[in-house]
Amino acid sequence: MTRKIIIDTDPGQDDALAILLAFASPELEVLGITVVAGNVPLALTELNARKICELAGRPQTKVFAGADRPLMRPLVTAEHVHGKTGLDGPDLPEPAMRLQDQHAVDFIIDTLRTKEAGSITLCALGPLTNIAHVLIRAPELAPRIREIVLMGGGFFEGGNVTPTAEFNIYVDPHAAQIVLQSGVPIIILPLDVTHKALTTAERVERFRAMGTRAGDASVALLEFFERFDEEKYGSDGGPLHDPNVIAYLIKPELYRGRLCNVAVDAANELTLGMTVVDWWRVTDRPKNAFYIRGIDADAFFDLLIERIARLP
Ligand code: RIB
Ligand code: CA
């Protein structure tokens, strides 16, 4: 039984690898890709999503543009990390496939309404603006969502865009609050786990050895994307964030975490976007998220590499 997913994304080199992994994995059925402003503005993230679909040999995939800005905050982007196109590294051709006319939020709402209740998983790889819009406009649909699996937040590891905040949550903390308070089962893959999944030289060489279009593009994506974090952390390779969302769906046994309360600061400038994780359960706040801290990093890269090697 394949798992039906919608990927909400702001590509983004790491988003690209997550989407490639999803397409290469028969356990998953990608019903559509919804795009949000984040790493770069919406006009670029939607173009990048279509480029990635064609790179994967999946031009029939439905790509929907969504929110071009956060719920309340001004848009903050990350060209310094992802390059001015948001997908710097490989030289991918202009896509022939077109963008869907329907708005991303309408697509998610329609899909939740028409598919079997509890059969749809939302995979969030960027700011949570689109998903928050769904929950604001149609709160009655929350019980129909099987799970929201998201890359975002950080607690023991601190932040990556401020000392306390991770980028996806920081860009739209109000959207994150709405998602965390929705009552939908939530799985969080934060910096605490993605910082243990480093794109070391040895691992990048395994992509290069594929000798495929997807393998070569992955090398170019990783070598561009990792440079910023190698410089920042002085590490061999950079943390690979978004593919962990998809890998979790395929092999959850690679991960370790616990159900606990996760809250977001959406009010204070100093700690805006901070995910406050009650890991030691010192409060009686509701255990609203499965927060992941542990990973078998070697097995994660084995999975990612084995699957992407299946692509043309
Ligand atoms: O903080 C990492 C996250 O922000 C990843 O999703 C990356 O693509 C950026 O969106
Ligand atoms: Ca992303």
Short mmCIF file of C-alpha atoms and ligand atoms in Angstrom, two decimals:
data_model
loop_
_atom_site.label_atom_id
_atom_site.label_comp_id
_atom_site.label_asym_id
_atom_site.label_seq_id
_atom_site.Cartn_x
_atom_site.Cartn_y
_atom_site.Cartn_z
CA MET A 1 0.00 0.00 0.00
CA THR A 2 1.69 3.19 -1.18
CA ARG A 3 1.53 6.22 1.07
CA LYS A 4 -0.14 9.27 -0.52
CA ILE A 5 1.84 12.46 0.07
CA ILE A 6 1.79 16.13 -0.87
CA ILE A 7 5.21 17.80 -0.71
CA ASP A 8 5.13 21.47 0.31
CA THR A 9 8.47 22.99 -0.51
CA ASP A 10 10.72 26.05 -1.15
CA PRO A 11 13.44 24.59 -3.42
CA GLY A 12 16.27 24.87 -2.38
CA GLN A 13 19.02 22.35 -3.08
CA ASP A 14 18.14 20.13 -0.11
CA ASP A 15 14.44 20.30 -1.07
CA ALA A 16 15.50 19.08 -4.52
CA LEU A 17 17.16 15.97 -3.12
CA ALA A 18 14.11 15.28 -0.94
CA ILE A 19 11.83 15.47 -4.00
CA LEU A 20 14.17 13.20 -6.00
CA LEU A 21 14.12 10.69 -3.13
CA ALA A 22 10.32 10.75 -3.04
CA PHE A 23 10.04 10.17 -6.80
CA ALA A 24 12.52 7.28 -6.63
CA SER A 25 10.68 5.52 -3.81
CA PRO A 26 7.80 3.17 -4.73
CA GLU A 27 6.51 3.30 -1.14
CA LEU A 28 5.29 6.85 -1.84
CA GLU A 29 2.74 8.34 -4.23
CA VAL A 30 3.36 12.03 -4.81
CA LEU A 31 -0.10 13.51 -5.42
CA GLY A 32 1.30 16.97 -6.04
CA ILE A 33 3.97 19.46 -5.15
CA THR A 34 2.87 22.71 -3.53
CA VAL A 35 5.34 25.56 -3.45
CA VAL A 36 5.89 28.34 -0.93
CA ALA A 37 8.16 31.39 -0.75
CA GLY A 38 11.15 30.74 1.50
CA ASN A 39 14.70 30.13 0.38
CA VAL A 40 13.97 32.42 -2.57
CA PRO A 41 10.78 34.23 -3.71
CA LEU A 42 7.80 32.20 -4.99
CA ALA A 43 8.43 32.89 -8.70
CA LEU A 44 11.77 31.09 -8.30
CA THR A 45 10.70 28.31 -5.93
CA GLU A 46 7.89 27.27 -8.29
CA LEU A 47 10.24 27.37 -11.30
CA ASN A 48 12.77 25.29 -9.35
CA ALA A 49 10.12 22.73 -8.42
CA ARG A 50 9.27 22.23 -12.09
CA LYS A 51 12.97 21.93 -13.01
CA ILE A 52 13.38 19.23 -10.35
CA CYS A 53 10.35 17.28 -11.63
CA GLU A 54 11.83 17.25 -15.14
CA LEU A 55 15.27 16.31 -13.80
CA ALA A 56 13.59 13.29 -12.17
CA GLY A 57 11.83 12.39 -15.42
CA ARG A 58 8.42 13.21 -13.87
CA PRO A 59 7.09 16.07 -16.06
CA GLN A 60 3.51 14.95 -15.47
CA THR A 61 3.73 15.92 -11.79
CA LYS A 62 1.28 18.63 -10.75
CA VAL A 63 3.09 21.68 -9.33
CA PHE A 64 1.03 24.38 -7.61
CA ALA A 65 2.19 27.84 -6.52
CA GLY A 66 1.08 28.92 -3.05
CA ALA A 67 1.86 31.72 -0.64
CA ASP A 68 4.31 34.36 -1.78
CA ARG A 69 4.82 35.68 1.75
CA PRO A 70 4.38 34.62 5.38
CA LEU A 71 1.08 35.11 7.22
CA MET A 72 2.16 38.26 9.04
CA ARG A 73 5.93 38.73 8.79
CA PRO A 74 7.78 40.19 5.81
CA LEU A 75 9.41 37.48 3.66
CA VAL A 76 13.00 36.60 4.61
CA THR A 77 14.93 34.66 1.95
CA ALA A 78 18.30 32.85 1.90
CA GLU A 79 20.04 33.56 -1.41
CA HIS A 80 23.35 33.61 0.49
CA VAL A 81 22.87 29.89 1.11
CA HIS A 82 21.01 28.72 -2.01
CA GLY A 83 22.32 31.21 -4.61
CA LYS A 84 20.34 33.83 -6.50
CA THR A 85 18.24 31.22 -8.36
CA GLY A 86 17.66 29.20 -5.20
CA LEU A 87 18.93 26.14 -7.07
CA ASP A 88 22.49 27.15 -7.90
CA GLY A 89 24.91 24.34 -8.67
CA PRO A 90 23.58 22.36 -11.63
CA ASP A 91 22.63 24.02 -14.90
CA LEU A 92 19.07 22.71 -15.28
CA PRO A 93 17.10 23.50 -18.45
CA GLU A 94 14.04 25.76 -18.43
CA PRO A 95 11.09 23.43 -17.78
CA ALA A 96 8.63 22.56 -20.54
CA MET A 97 6.00 21.44 -18.00
CA ARG A 98 3.62 24.15 -16.92
CA LEU A 99 2.54 25.34 -13.51
CA GLN A 100 -0.99 24.35 -12.47
CA ASP A 101 -3.54 27.17 -12.48
CA GLN A 102 -5.06 26.12 -9.15
CA HIS A 103 -3.62 27.75 -6.01
CA ALA A 104 -1.62 25.39 -3.79
CA VAL A 105 -3.89 25.96 -0.78
CA ASP A 106 -6.98 25.11 -2.85
CA PHE A 107 -5.27 21.94 -4.14
CA ILE A 108 -4.47 20.77 -0.61
CA ILE A 109 -8.03 21.54 0.58
CA ASP A 110 -9.60 19.77 -2.41
CA THR A 111 -7.33 16.75 -1.99
CA LEU A 112 -8.13 16.45 1.73
CA ARG A 113 -11.85 16.74 0.94
CA THR A 114 -11.90 14.14 -1.87
CA LYS A 115 -9.39 11.52 -0.77
CA GLU A 116 -10.15 9.03 2.01
CA ALA A 117 -9.93 10.60 5.45
CA GLY A 118 -6.57 9.97 7.08
CA SER A 119 -4.92 8.89 3.84
CA ILE A 120 -2.91 12.04 3.07
CA THR A 121 0.47 12.93 4.58
CA LEU A 122 1.72 16.50 4.22
CA CYS A 123 5.53 16.70 3.90
CA ALA A 124 6.64 20.25 4.72
CA LEU A 125 10.13 21.22 3.60
CA GLY A 126 9.84 25.01 3.90
CA PRO A 127 7.99 27.69 5.85
CA LEU A 128 4.56 26.40 6.93
CA THR A 129 2.53 29.22 5.36
CA ASN A 130 0.54 27.11 2.86
CA ILE A 131 -0.39 24.52 5.47
CA ALA A 132 -1.41 27.22 7.93
CA HIS A 133 -3.70 28.73 5.27
CA VAL A 134 -5.35 25.32 4.83
CA LEU A 135 -5.95 25.05 8.59
CA ILE A 136 -7.27 28.63 8.81
CA ARG A 137 -9.64 28.29 5.86
CA ALA A 138 -10.81 24.74 6.55
CA PRO A 139 -10.12 23.75 10.17
CA GLU A 140 -12.66 20.93 9.82
CA LEU A 141 -10.14 19.19 7.54
CA ALA A 142 -7.46 18.82 10.25
CA PRO A 143 -8.78 15.39 11.37
CA ARG A 144 -8.54 14.20 7.74
CA ILE A 145 -4.77 14.75 7.62
CA ARG A 146 -2.89 11.53 8.41
CA GLU A 147 0.32 13.29 9.54
CA ILE A 148 2.35 16.42 8.95
CA VAL A 149 6.03 15.51 8.67
CA LEU A 150 8.14 18.65 8.66
CA MET A 151 11.73 19.79 8.58
CA GLY A 152 12.03 22.70 10.97
CA GLY A 153 13.01 23.94 14.37
CA GLY A 154 15.93 23.18 16.61
CA PHE A 155 16.50 23.20 20.33
CA PHE A 156 19.65 21.46 21.63
CA GLU A 157 21.45 22.53 18.44
CA GLY A 158 20.23 26.13 18.58
CA GLY A 159 19.25 27.98 15.42
CA ASN A 160 20.73 28.53 11.96
CA VAL A 161 19.25 31.88 10.99
CA THR A 162 19.38 33.41 14.49
CA PRO A 163 21.06 31.95 17.59
CA THR A 164 17.70 30.45 18.57
CA ALA A 165 15.67 29.96 15.37
CA GLU A 166 15.79 27.58 12.40
CA PHE A 167 14.99 29.16 9.00
CA ASN A 168 11.66 27.49 8.08
CA ILE A 169 10.10 28.35 11.44
CA TYR A 170 11.72 31.79 11.62
CA VAL A 171 10.31 32.86 8.24
CA ASP A 172 6.74 32.18 9.38
CA PRO A 173 6.47 31.60 13.14
CA HIS A 174 2.73 32.33 13.13
CA ALA A 175 2.14 29.56 10.60
CA ALA A 176 4.24 27.20 12.71
CA GLN A 177 2.14 28.01 15.77
CA ILE A 178 -1.08 27.25 13.88
CA VAL A 179 0.31 23.91 12.67
CA LEU A 180 1.60 22.93 16.12
CA GLN A 181 -1.76 23.79 17.74
CA SER A 182 -3.85 22.04 15.06
CA GLY A 183 -4.13 18.67 16.77
CA VAL A 184 -2.82 16.95 13.62
CA PRO A 185 -0.18 14.25 14.34
CA ILE A 186 3.14 16.03 13.73
CA ILE A 187 6.63 14.59 13.20
CA ILE A 188 9.45 17.14 13.45
CA LEU A 189 12.91 16.67 11.88
CA PRO A 190 14.82 19.60 13.42
CA LEU A 191 18.41 20.79 13.20
CA ASP A 192 19.10 18.50 16.20
CA VAL A 193 18.89 15.58 13.77
CA THR A 194 19.76 17.13 10.39
CA HIS A 195 23.09 18.39 11.74
CA LYS A 196 24.05 14.72 12.21
CA ALA A 197 23.52 14.02 8.47
CA LEU A 198 26.59 15.61 6.88
CA THR A 199 27.33 15.51 3.15
CA THR A 200 30.92 14.38 3.64
CA ALA A 201 33.28 14.12 0.65
CA GLU A 202 32.99 10.32 0.74
CA ARG A 203 29.22 10.49 0.51
CA VAL A 204 29.27 13.06 -2.32
CA GLU A 205 31.66 10.79 -4.25
CA ARG A 206 29.01 8.03 -4.10
CA PHE A 207 26.59 10.34 -5.96
CA ARG A 208 29.30 11.16 -8.52
CA ALA A 209 29.92 7.45 -9.10
CA MET A 210 26.34 7.01 -10.34
CA GLY A 211 27.16 8.51 -13.71
CA THR A 212 23.53 9.51 -14.22
CA ARG A 213 21.86 12.84 -14.87
CA ALA A 214 20.27 12.77 -11.40
CA GLY A 215 23.54 11.70 -9.80
CA ASP A 216 25.54 14.43 -11.50
CA ALA A 217 22.90 17.05 -10.63
CA SER A 218 22.92 15.86 -7.01
CA VAL A 219 26.70 16.34 -6.85
CA ALA A 220 26.35 19.89 -8.21
CA LEU A 221 23.50 20.63 -5.79
CA LEU A 222 25.39 19.28 -2.78
CA GLU A 223 28.72 20.90 -3.62
CA PHE A 224 27.04 24.28 -3.95
CA PHE A 225 24.77 23.88 -0.92
CA GLU A 226 27.38 22.57 1.51
CA ARG A 227 29.93 25.34 0.99
CA PHE A 228 28.05 27.80 3.23
CA ASP A 229 27.78 25.39 6.18
CA GLU A 230 31.32 24.01 5.77
CA GLU A 231 32.56 27.58 6.10
CA LYS A 232 30.25 28.25 9.06
CA TYR A 233 30.78 25.05 11.03
CA GLY A 234 34.24 24.07 9.79
CA SER A 235 32.86 20.62 9.03
CA ASP A 236 33.45 18.03 6.31
CA GLY A 237 30.27 18.58 4.38
CA GLY A 238 27.12 20.39 5.44
CA PRO A 239 23.94 19.21 7.12
CA LEU A 240 21.44 17.75 4.65
CA HIS A 241 18.05 18.83 5.98
CA ASP A 242 14.96 18.16 3.87
CA PRO A 243 15.56 14.60 2.55
CA ASN A 244 15.19 13.40 6.18
CA VAL A 245 11.44 14.13 5.95
CA ILE A 246 11.06 11.66 3.07
CA ALA A 247 13.55 9.14 4.50
CA TYR A 248 11.51 9.12 7.73
CA LEU A 249 8.41 8.06 5.79
CA ILE A 250 10.31 5.26 4.06
CA LYS A 251 12.39 4.01 7.03
CA PRO A 252 11.23 5.55 10.35
CA GLU A 253 13.42 3.01 12.15
CA LEU A 254 16.45 5.09 11.17
CA TYR A 255 15.30 7.80 13.58
CA ARG A 256 14.94 8.26 17.33
CA GLY A 257 12.72 10.77 19.08
CA ARG A 258 9.91 11.21 21.56
CA LEU A 259 6.43 12.65 21.82
CA CYS A 260 6.67 15.93 23.71
CA ASN A 261 5.47 19.52 23.66
CA VAL A 262 6.89 21.84 21.04
CA ALA A 263 5.90 25.51 21.10
CA VAL A 264 7.05 28.48 19.00
CA ASP A 265 7.88 32.02 20.03
CA ALA A 266 6.06 34.30 17.56
CA ALA A 267 6.28 37.49 19.65
CA ASN A 268 9.77 38.33 20.91
CA GLU A 269 12.37 39.74 18.54
CA LEU A 270 15.29 38.14 20.39
CA THR A 271 13.87 34.61 20.22
CA LEU A 272 11.43 34.95 17.31
CA GLY A 273 10.85 31.57 15.64
CA MET A 274 12.46 29.60 18.47
CA THR A 275 11.01 26.11 18.97
CA VAL A 276 10.75 25.54 22.71
CA VAL A 277 10.92 21.76 23.21
CA ASP A 278 9.76 20.26 26.51
CA TRP A 279 11.96 17.17 25.94
CA TRP A 280 12.22 16.45 29.69
CA ARG A 281 8.47 16.95 30.14
CA VAL A 282 8.82 19.47 32.96
CA THR A 283 5.46 21.03 32.05
CA ASP A 284 1.98 19.68 31.52
CA ARG A 285 1.77 21.21 28.05
CA PRO A 286 0.19 18.87 25.48
CA LYS A 287 2.55 16.40 23.80
CA ASN A 288 1.76 17.74 20.32
CA ALA A 289 4.75 16.54 18.29
CA PHE A 290 7.10 13.60 17.82
CA TYR A 291 10.45 15.42 18.03
CA ILE A 292 13.38 13.59 16.47
CA ARG A 293 16.97 13.89 17.71
CA GLY A 294 18.64 10.62 16.65
CA ILE A 295 19.54 9.23 13.23
CA ASP A 296 21.51 6.33 11.75
CA ALA A 297 23.30 8.70 9.35
CA ASP A 298 25.12 5.97 7.41
CA ALA A 299 21.86 4.14 6.78
CA PHE A 300 20.18 7.42 5.79
CA PHE A 301 22.79 8.10 3.12
CA ASP A 302 22.73 4.46 1.99
CA LEU A 303 18.97 4.84 1.42
CA LEU A 304 19.23 8.25 -0.26
CA ILE A 305 22.05 7.12 -2.58
CA GLU A 306 20.49 3.75 -3.42
CA ARG A 307 17.18 5.41 -4.34
CA ILE A 308 18.55 8.37 -6.32
CA ALA A 309 20.70 5.91 -8.28
CA ARG A 310 17.41 4.52 -9.61
CA LEU A 311 16.63 7.80 -11.41
CA PRO A 312 17.73 8.50 -15.02
O1 RIB B 1 16.88 25.41 7.98
C1 RIB B 1 16.91 24.50 6.90
C2 RIB B 1 15.68 24.63 6.07
O2 RIB B 1 15.59 25.94 5.53
C3 RIB B 1 15.67 23.68 4.86
O3 RIB B 1 14.34 23.34 4.56
C4 RIB B 1 16.24 24.53 3.77
O4 RIB B 1 15.78 24.14 2.47
C5 RIB B 1 15.67 25.88 4.12
O5 RIB B 1 14.35 25.95 3.58
CA CA B 2 13.46 23.76 2.31
#
